[in-house]
mmCIF file of C-alpha atoms in Angstrom:
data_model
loop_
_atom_site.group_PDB
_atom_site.id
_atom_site.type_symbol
_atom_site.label_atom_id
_atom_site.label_comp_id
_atom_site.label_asym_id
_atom_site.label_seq_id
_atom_site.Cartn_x
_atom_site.Cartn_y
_atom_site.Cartn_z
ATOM 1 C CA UNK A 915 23.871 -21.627 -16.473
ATOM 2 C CA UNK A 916 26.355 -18.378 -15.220
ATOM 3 C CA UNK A 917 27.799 -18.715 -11.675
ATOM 4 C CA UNK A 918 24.989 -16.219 -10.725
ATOM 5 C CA UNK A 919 22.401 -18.056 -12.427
ATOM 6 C CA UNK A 920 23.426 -21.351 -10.025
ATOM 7 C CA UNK A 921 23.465 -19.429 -6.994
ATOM 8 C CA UNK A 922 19.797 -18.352 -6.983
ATOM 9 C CA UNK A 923 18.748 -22.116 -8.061
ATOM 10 C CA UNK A 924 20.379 -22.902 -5.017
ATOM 11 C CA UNK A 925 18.853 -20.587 -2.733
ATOM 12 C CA UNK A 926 15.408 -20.965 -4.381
ATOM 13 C CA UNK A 927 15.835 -24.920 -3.774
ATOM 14 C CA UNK A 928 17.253 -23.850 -0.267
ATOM 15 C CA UNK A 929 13.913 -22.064 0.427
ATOM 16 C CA UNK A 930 11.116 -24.443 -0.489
ATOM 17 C CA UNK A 931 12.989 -27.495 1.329
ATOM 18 C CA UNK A 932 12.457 -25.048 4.559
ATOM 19 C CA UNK A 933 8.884 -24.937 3.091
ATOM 20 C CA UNK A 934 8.159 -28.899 3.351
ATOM 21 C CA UNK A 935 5.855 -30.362 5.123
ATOM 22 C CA UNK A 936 3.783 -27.177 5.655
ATOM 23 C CA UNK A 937 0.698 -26.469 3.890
ATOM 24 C CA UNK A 938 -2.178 -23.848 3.515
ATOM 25 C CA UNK A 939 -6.125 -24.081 2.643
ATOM 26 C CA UNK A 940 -7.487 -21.834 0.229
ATOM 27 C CA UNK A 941 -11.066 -21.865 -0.941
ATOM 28 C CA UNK A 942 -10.918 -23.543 -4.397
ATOM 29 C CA UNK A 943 -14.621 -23.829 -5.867
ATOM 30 C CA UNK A 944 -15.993 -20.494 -5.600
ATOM 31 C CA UNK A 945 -13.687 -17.914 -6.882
ATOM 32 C CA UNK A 946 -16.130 -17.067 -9.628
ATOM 33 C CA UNK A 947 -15.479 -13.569 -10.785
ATOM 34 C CA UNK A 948 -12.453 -14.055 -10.545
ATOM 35 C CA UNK A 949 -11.273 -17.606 -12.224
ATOM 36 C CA UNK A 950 -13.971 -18.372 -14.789
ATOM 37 C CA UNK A 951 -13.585 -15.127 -16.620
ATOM 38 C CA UNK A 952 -14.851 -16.672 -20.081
ATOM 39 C CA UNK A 953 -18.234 -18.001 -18.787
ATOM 40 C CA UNK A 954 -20.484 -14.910 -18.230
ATOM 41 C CA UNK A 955 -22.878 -16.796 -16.324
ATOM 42 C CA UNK A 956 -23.451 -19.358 -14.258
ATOM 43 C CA UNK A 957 -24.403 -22.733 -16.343
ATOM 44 C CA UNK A 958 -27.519 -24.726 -15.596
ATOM 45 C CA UNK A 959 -26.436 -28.085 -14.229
ATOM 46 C CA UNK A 960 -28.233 -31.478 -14.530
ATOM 47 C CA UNK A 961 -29.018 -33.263 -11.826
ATOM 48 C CA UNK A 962 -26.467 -35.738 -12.796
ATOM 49 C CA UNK A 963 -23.631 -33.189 -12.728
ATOM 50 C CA UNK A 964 -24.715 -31.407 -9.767
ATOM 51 C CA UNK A 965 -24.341 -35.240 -8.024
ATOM 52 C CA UNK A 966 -20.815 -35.882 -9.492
ATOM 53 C CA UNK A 967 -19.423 -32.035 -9.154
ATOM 54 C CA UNK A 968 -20.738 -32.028 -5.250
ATOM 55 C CA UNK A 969 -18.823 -35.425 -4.443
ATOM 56 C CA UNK A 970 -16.048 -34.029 -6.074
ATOM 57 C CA UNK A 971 -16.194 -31.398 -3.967
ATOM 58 C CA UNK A 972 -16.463 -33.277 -0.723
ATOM 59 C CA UNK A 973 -14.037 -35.751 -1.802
ATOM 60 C CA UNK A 974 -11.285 -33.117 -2.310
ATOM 61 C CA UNK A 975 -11.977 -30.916 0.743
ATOM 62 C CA UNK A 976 -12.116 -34.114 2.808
ATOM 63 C CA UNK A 977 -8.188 -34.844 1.483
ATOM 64 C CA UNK A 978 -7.138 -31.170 1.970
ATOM 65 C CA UNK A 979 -8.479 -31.730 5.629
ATOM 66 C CA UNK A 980 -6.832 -35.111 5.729
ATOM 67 C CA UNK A 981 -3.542 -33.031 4.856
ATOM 68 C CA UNK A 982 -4.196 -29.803 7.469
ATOM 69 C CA UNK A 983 -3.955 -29.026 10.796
ATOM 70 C CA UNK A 984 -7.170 -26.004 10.752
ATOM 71 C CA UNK A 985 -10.256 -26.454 9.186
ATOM 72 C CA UNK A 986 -10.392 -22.809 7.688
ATOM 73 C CA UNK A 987 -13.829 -20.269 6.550
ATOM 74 C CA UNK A 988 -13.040 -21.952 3.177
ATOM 75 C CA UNK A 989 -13.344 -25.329 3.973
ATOM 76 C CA UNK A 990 -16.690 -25.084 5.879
ATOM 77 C CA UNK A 991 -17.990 -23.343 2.587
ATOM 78 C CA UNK A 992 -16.725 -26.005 0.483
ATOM 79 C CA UNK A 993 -18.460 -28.731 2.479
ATOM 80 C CA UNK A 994 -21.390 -26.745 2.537
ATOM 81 C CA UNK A 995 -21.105 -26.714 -1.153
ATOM 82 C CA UNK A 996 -21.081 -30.349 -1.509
ATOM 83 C CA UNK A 997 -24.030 -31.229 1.213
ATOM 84 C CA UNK A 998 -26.401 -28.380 -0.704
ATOM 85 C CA UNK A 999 -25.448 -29.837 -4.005
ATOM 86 C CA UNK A 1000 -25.996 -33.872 -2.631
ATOM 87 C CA UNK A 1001 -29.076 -32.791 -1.394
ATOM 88 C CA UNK A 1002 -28.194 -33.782 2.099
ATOM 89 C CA UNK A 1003 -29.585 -32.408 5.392
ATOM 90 C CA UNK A 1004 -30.396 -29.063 5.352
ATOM 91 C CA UNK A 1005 -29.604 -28.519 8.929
ATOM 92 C CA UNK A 1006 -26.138 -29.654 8.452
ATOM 93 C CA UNK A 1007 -25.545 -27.545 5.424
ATOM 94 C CA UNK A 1008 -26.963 -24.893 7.620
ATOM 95 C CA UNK A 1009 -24.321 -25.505 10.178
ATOM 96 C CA UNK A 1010 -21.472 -25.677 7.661
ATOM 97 C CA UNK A 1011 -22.087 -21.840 6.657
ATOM 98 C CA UNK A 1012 -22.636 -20.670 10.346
ATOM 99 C CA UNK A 1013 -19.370 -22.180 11.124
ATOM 100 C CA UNK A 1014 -17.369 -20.576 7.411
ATOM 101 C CA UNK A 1015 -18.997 -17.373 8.557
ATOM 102 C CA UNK A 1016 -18.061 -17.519 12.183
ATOM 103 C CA UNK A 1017 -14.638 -18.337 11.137
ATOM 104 C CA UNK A 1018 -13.889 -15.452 9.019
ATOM 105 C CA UNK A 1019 -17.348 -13.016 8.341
ATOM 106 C CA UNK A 1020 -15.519 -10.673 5.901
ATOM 107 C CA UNK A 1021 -14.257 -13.464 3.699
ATOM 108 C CA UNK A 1022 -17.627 -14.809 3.712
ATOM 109 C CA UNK A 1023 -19.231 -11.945 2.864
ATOM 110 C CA UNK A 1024 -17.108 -11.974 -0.056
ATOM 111 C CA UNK A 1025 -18.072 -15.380 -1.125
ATOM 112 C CA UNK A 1026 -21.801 -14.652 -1.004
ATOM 113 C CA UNK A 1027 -21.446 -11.327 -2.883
ATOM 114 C CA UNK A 1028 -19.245 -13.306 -5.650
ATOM 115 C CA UNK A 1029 -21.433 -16.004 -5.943
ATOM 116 C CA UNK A 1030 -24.189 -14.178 -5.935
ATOM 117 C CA UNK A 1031 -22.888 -12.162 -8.973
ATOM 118 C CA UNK A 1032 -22.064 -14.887 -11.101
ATOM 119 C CA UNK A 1033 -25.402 -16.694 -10.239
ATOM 120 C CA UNK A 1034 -27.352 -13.503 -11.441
ATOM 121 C CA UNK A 1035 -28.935 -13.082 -7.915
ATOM 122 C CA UNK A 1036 -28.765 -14.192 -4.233
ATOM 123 C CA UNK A 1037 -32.249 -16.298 -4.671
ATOM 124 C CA UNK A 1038 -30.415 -17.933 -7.665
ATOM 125 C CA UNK A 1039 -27.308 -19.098 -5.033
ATOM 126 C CA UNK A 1040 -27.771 -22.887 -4.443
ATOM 127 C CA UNK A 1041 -28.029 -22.433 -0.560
ATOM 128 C CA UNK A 1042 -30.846 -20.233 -1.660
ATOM 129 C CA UNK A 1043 -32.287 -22.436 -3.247
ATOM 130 C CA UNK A 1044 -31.769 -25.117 -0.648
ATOM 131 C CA UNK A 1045 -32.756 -23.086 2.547
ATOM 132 C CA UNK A 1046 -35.256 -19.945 1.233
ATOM 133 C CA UNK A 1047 -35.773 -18.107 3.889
ATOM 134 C CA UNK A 1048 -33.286 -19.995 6.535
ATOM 135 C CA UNK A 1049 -30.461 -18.595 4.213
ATOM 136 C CA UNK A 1050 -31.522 -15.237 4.290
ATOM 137 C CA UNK A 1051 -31.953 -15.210 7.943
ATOM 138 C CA UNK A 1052 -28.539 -16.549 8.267
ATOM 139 C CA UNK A 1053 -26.733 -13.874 6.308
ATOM 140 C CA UNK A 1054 -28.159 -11.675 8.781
ATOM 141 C CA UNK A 1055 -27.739 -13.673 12.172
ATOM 142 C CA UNK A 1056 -24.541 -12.225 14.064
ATOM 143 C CA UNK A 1057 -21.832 -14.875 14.650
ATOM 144 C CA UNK A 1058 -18.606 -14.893 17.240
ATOM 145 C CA UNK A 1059 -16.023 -14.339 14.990
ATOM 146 C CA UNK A 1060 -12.474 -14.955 15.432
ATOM 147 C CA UNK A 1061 -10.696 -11.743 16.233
ATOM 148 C CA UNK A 1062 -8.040 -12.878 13.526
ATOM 149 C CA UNK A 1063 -8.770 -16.408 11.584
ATOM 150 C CA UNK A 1064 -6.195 -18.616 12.852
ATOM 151 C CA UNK A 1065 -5.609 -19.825 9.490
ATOM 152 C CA UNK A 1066 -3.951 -22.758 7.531
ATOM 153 C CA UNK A 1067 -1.468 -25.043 8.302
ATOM 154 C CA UNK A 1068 1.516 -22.178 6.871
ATOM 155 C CA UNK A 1069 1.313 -18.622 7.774
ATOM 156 C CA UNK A 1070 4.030 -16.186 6.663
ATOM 157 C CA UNK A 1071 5.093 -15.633 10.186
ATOM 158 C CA UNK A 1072 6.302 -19.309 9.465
ATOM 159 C CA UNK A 1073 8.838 -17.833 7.040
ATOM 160 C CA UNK A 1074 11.351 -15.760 8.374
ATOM 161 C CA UNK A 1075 11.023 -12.261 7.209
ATOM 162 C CA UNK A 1076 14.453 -12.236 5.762
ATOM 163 C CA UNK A 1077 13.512 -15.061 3.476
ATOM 164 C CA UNK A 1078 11.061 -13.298 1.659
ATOM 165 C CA UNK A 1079 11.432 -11.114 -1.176
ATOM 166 C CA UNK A 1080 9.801 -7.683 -0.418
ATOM 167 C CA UNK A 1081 10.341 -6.624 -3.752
ATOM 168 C CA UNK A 1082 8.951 -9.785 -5.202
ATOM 169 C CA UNK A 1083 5.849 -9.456 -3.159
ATOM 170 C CA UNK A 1084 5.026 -5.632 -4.106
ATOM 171 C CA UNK A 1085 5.434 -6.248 -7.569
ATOM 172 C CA UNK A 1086 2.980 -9.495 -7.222
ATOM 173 C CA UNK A 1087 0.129 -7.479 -5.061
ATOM 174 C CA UNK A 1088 0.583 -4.287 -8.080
ATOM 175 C CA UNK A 1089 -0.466 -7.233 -10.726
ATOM 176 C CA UNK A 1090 -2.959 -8.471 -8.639
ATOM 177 C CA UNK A 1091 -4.396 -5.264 -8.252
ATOM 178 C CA UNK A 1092 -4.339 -4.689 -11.875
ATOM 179 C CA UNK A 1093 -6.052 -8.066 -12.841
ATOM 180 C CA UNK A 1094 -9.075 -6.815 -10.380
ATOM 181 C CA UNK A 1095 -8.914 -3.321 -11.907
ATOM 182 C CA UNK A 1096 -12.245 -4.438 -14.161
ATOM 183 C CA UNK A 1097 -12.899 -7.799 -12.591
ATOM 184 C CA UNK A 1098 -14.338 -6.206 -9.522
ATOM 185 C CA UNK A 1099 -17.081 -4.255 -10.963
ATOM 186 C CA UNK A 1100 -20.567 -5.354 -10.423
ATOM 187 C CA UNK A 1101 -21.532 -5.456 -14.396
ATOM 188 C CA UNK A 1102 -17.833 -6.853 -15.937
ATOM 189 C CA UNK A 1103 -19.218 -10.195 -17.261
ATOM 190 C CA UNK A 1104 -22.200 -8.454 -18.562
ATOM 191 C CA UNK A 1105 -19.858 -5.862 -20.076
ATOM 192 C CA UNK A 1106 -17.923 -6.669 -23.446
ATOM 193 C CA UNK A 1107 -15.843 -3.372 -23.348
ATOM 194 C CA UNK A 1108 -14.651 -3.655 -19.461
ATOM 195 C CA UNK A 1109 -13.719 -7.730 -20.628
ATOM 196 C CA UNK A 1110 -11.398 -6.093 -23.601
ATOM 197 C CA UNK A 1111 -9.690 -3.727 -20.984
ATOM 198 C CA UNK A 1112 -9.358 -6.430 -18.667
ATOM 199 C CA UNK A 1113 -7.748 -8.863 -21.271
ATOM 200 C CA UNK A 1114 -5.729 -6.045 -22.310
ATOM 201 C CA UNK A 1115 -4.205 -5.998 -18.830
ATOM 202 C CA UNK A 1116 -3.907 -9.856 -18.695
ATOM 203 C CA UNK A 1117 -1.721 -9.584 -21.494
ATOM 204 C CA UNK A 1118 0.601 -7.717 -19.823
ATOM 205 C CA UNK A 1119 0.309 -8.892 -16.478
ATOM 206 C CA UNK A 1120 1.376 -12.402 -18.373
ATOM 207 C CA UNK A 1121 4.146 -11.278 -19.943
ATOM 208 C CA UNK A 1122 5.638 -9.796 -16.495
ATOM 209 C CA UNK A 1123 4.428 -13.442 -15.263
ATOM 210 C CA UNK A 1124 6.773 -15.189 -17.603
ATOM 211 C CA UNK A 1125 9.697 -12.721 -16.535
ATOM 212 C CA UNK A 1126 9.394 -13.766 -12.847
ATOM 213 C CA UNK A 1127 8.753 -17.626 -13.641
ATOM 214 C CA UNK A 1128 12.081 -17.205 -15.803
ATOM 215 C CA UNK A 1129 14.076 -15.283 -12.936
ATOM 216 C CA UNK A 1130 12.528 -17.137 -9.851
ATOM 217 C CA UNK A 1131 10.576 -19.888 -11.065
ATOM 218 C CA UNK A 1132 6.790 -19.840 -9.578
ATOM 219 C CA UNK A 1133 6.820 -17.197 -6.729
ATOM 220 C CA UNK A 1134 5.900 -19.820 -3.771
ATOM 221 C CA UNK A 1135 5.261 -19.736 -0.381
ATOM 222 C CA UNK A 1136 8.938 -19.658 1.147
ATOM 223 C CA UNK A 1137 9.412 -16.060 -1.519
ATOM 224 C CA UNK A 1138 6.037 -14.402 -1.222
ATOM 225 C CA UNK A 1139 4.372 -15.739 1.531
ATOM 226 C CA UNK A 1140 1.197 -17.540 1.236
ATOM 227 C CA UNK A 1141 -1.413 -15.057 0.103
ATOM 228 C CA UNK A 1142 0.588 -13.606 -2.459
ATOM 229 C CA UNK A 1143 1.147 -17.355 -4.200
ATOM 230 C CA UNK A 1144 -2.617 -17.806 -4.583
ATOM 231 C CA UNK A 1145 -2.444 -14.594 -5.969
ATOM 232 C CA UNK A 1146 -0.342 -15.516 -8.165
ATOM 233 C CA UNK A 1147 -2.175 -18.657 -9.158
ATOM 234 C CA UNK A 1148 -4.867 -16.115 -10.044
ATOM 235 C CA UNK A 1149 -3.796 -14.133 -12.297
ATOM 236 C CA UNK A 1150 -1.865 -16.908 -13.977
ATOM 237 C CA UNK A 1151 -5.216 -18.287 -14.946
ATOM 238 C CA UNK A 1152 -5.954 -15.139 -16.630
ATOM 239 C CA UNK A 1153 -3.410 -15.474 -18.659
ATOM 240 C CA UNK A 1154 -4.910 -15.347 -22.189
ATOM 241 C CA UNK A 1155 -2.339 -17.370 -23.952
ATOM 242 C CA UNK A 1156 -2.598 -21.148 -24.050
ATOM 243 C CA UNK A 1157 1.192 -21.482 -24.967
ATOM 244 C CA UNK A 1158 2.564 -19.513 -22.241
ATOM 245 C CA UNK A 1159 -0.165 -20.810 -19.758
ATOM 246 C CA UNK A 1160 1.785 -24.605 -21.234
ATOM 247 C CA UNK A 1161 5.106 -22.811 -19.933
ATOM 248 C CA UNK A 1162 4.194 -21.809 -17.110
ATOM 249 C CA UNK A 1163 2.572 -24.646 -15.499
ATOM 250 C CA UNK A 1164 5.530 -26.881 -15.145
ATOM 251 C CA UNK A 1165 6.706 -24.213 -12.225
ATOM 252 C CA UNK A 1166 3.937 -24.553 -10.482
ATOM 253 C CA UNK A 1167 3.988 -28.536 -10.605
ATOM 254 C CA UNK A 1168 7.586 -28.297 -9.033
ATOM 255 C CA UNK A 1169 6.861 -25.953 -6.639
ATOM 256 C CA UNK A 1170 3.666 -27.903 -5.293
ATOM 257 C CA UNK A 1171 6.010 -31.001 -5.158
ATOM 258 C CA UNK A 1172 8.912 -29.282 -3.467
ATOM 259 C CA UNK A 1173 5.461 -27.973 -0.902
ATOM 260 C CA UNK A 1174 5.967 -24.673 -1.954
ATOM 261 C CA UNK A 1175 2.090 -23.909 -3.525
ATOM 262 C CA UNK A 1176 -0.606 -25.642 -1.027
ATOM 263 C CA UNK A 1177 -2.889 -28.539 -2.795
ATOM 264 C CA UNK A 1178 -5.747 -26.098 -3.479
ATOM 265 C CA UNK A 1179 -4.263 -23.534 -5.418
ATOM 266 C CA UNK A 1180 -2.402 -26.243 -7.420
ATOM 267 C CA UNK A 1181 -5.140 -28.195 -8.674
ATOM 268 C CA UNK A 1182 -7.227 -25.081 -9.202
ATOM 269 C CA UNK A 1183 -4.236 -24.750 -11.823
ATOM 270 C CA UNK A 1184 -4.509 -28.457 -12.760
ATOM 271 C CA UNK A 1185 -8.200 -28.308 -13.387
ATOM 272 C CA UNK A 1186 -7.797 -25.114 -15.668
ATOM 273 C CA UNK A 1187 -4.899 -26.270 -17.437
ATOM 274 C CA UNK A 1188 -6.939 -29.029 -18.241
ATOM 275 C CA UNK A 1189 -10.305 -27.591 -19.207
ATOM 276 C CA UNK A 1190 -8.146 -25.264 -21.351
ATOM 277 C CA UNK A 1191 -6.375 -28.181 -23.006
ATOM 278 C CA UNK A 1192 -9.479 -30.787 -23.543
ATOM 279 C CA UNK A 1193 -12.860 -28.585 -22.289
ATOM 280 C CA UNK A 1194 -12.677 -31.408 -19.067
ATOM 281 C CA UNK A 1195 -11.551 -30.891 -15.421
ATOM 282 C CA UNK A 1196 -10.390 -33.687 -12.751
ATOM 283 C CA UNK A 1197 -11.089 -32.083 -9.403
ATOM 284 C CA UNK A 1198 -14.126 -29.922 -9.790
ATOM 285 C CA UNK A 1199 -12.968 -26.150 -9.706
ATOM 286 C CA UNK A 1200 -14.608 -24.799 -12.628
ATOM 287 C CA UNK A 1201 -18.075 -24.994 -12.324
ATOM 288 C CA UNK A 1202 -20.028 -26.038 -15.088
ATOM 289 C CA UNK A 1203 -17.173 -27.878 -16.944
ATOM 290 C CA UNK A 1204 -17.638 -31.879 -17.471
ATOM 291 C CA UNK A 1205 -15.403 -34.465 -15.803
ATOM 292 C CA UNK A 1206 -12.728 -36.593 -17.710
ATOM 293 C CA UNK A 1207 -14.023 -40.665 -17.119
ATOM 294 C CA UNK A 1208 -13.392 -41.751 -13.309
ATOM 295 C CA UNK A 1209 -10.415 -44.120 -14.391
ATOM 296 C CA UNK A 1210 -8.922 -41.071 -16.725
ATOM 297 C CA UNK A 1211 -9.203 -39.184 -13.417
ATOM 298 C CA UNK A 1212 -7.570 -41.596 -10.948
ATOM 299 C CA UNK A 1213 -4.740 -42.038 -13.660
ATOM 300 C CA UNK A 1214 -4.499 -37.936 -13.462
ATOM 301 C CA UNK A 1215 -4.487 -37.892 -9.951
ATOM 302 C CA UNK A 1216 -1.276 -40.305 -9.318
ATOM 303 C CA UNK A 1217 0.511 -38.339 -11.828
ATOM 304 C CA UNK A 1218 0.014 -34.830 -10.043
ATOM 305 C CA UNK A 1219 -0.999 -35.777 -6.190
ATOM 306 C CA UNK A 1220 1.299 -35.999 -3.616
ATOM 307 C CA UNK A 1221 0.914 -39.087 -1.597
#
């Protein structure tokens, strides 16, 4: 390693210890469209998975809350989630989504009209399912919405501005907007040519990927703020090759143990590394995909889970 070489190490290191301690909340189980890219539709779950995949939802959510000092939009979904799929109270799953929606209504929005894509239809949504008509009417009923979400336990205005690299964080939003360019139309999964041009453009995205990985190592909180490391999560799990999806995942380990990539984005990472490694998944992010054996997944959990 060149004199030059050591000197960004150092300042890289320099920046995520400033980043301890500090942590954000994404929403984790729902980005459909957008994560699970090779399933074109929703999968018909048993009863048996639908049990296991909501209490691994609640179980999770319940730690990130454990670990936050907001409950955000996204975590009120995500318990939602779990209470609709553990066939609990219908009132208090009812609740749940007032409360996501009241806490950020555009975001929300965008989690229905996701969902309801990769479900096929809004009456084929599992709160649909659950609620009927209540749902409906609840889509439509006007909340009190935070002026501005007052968000996770990090914000960027937690970072001073200097910190960040501007450059870094155009160059990150211009490949996020290029791994959307396809994914955001209404018909891509049911589309074959739109999923070639889209894979086309993960393959390049990845290889620009690997050149900031190599120059920066994963582009965390303290260089890109917080948005723009989940977006980089995102299109890393487009990336179409298993062996450079292997190389790059070590850089996101370090950076969620130096508390530089929040919990939720990480073991959405975890979870595909390992579904794309063994067709299994130890936290419940990618819908439809079976669970390693509980005492595989406790193992798994000490080895990547901060305490």
């Amino acid at each position: 390693m060149n004199s030059s070489q050591a000197n960004k190490a150092v300042k890289y290191h320099e920046r995520v210890r400033q980043a301890q301690g500090k942590r954000i909340t994404y929403i984790i189980f729902l980005f459909i469209t957008n994560i699970l890219t090779s399933q074109i539709k929703a999968p018909e779950m048993t009863e048996e998975f639908r049990l296991e995949y909501g209490k691994k939802i609640l179980e999770n959510t319940t730690r990130q809350l454990s670990r936050s000092k907001d409950t955000t939009y996204a975590d009120y979904w995500n318990l939602a989630l779990a209470h609709c799929l553990l066939s609990e109270d219908k009132n208090k799953v009812e609740t749940l989504l007032l409360k996501s929606k009241a806490k950020n209504s555009k975001k929300f929005q965008s989690l229905i009209d996701d969902s309801s894509k990769y479900y096929g239809s809004l009456e084929n949504l599992p709160f649909h399912v659950m609620l009927g008509k209540k749902f409906v009417n609840l889509l439509e009923t006007k909340v009190t919405t935070d002026s501005e979400e007052k968000g996770p336990y990090v914000s960027d205005n937690d970072i001073p501005t200097k910190q960040l690299d501007i450059g870094l964080i155009e160059t990150i939003k211009n490949l996020h907007i290029k791994d959307q360019k396809f994914r955001s139309l209404p018909d891509f999964l049911q589309n074959p040519n739109l999923i070639k041009k889209q894979r086309s453009l993960d393959d390049a995205n990845s290889r620009e990927l690997y050149e900031i990985f190599m120059k920066y190592g994963y582009p965390g909180i303290s260089l890109v703020g917080s948005k723009n490391a989940s977006k980089a999560a995102i299109i890393m799990t487009h990336t179409n090759s298993m062996e450079l999806f292997k190389t790059l995942f070590p850089y996101a380990l370090e950076a969620y143990q130096e508390n530089d990539l929040s919990e939720s984005v990480f073991i959405l990472l975890v979870d595909r590394y390992h579904w794309r490694m063994d067709g299994k998944q130890i936290f419940g992010t990618q819908i439809g995909v079976p669970f390693y054996e509980e005492n595989q997944i406790i193992n798994f959990k000490k080895k990547y889970l901060l305490e």
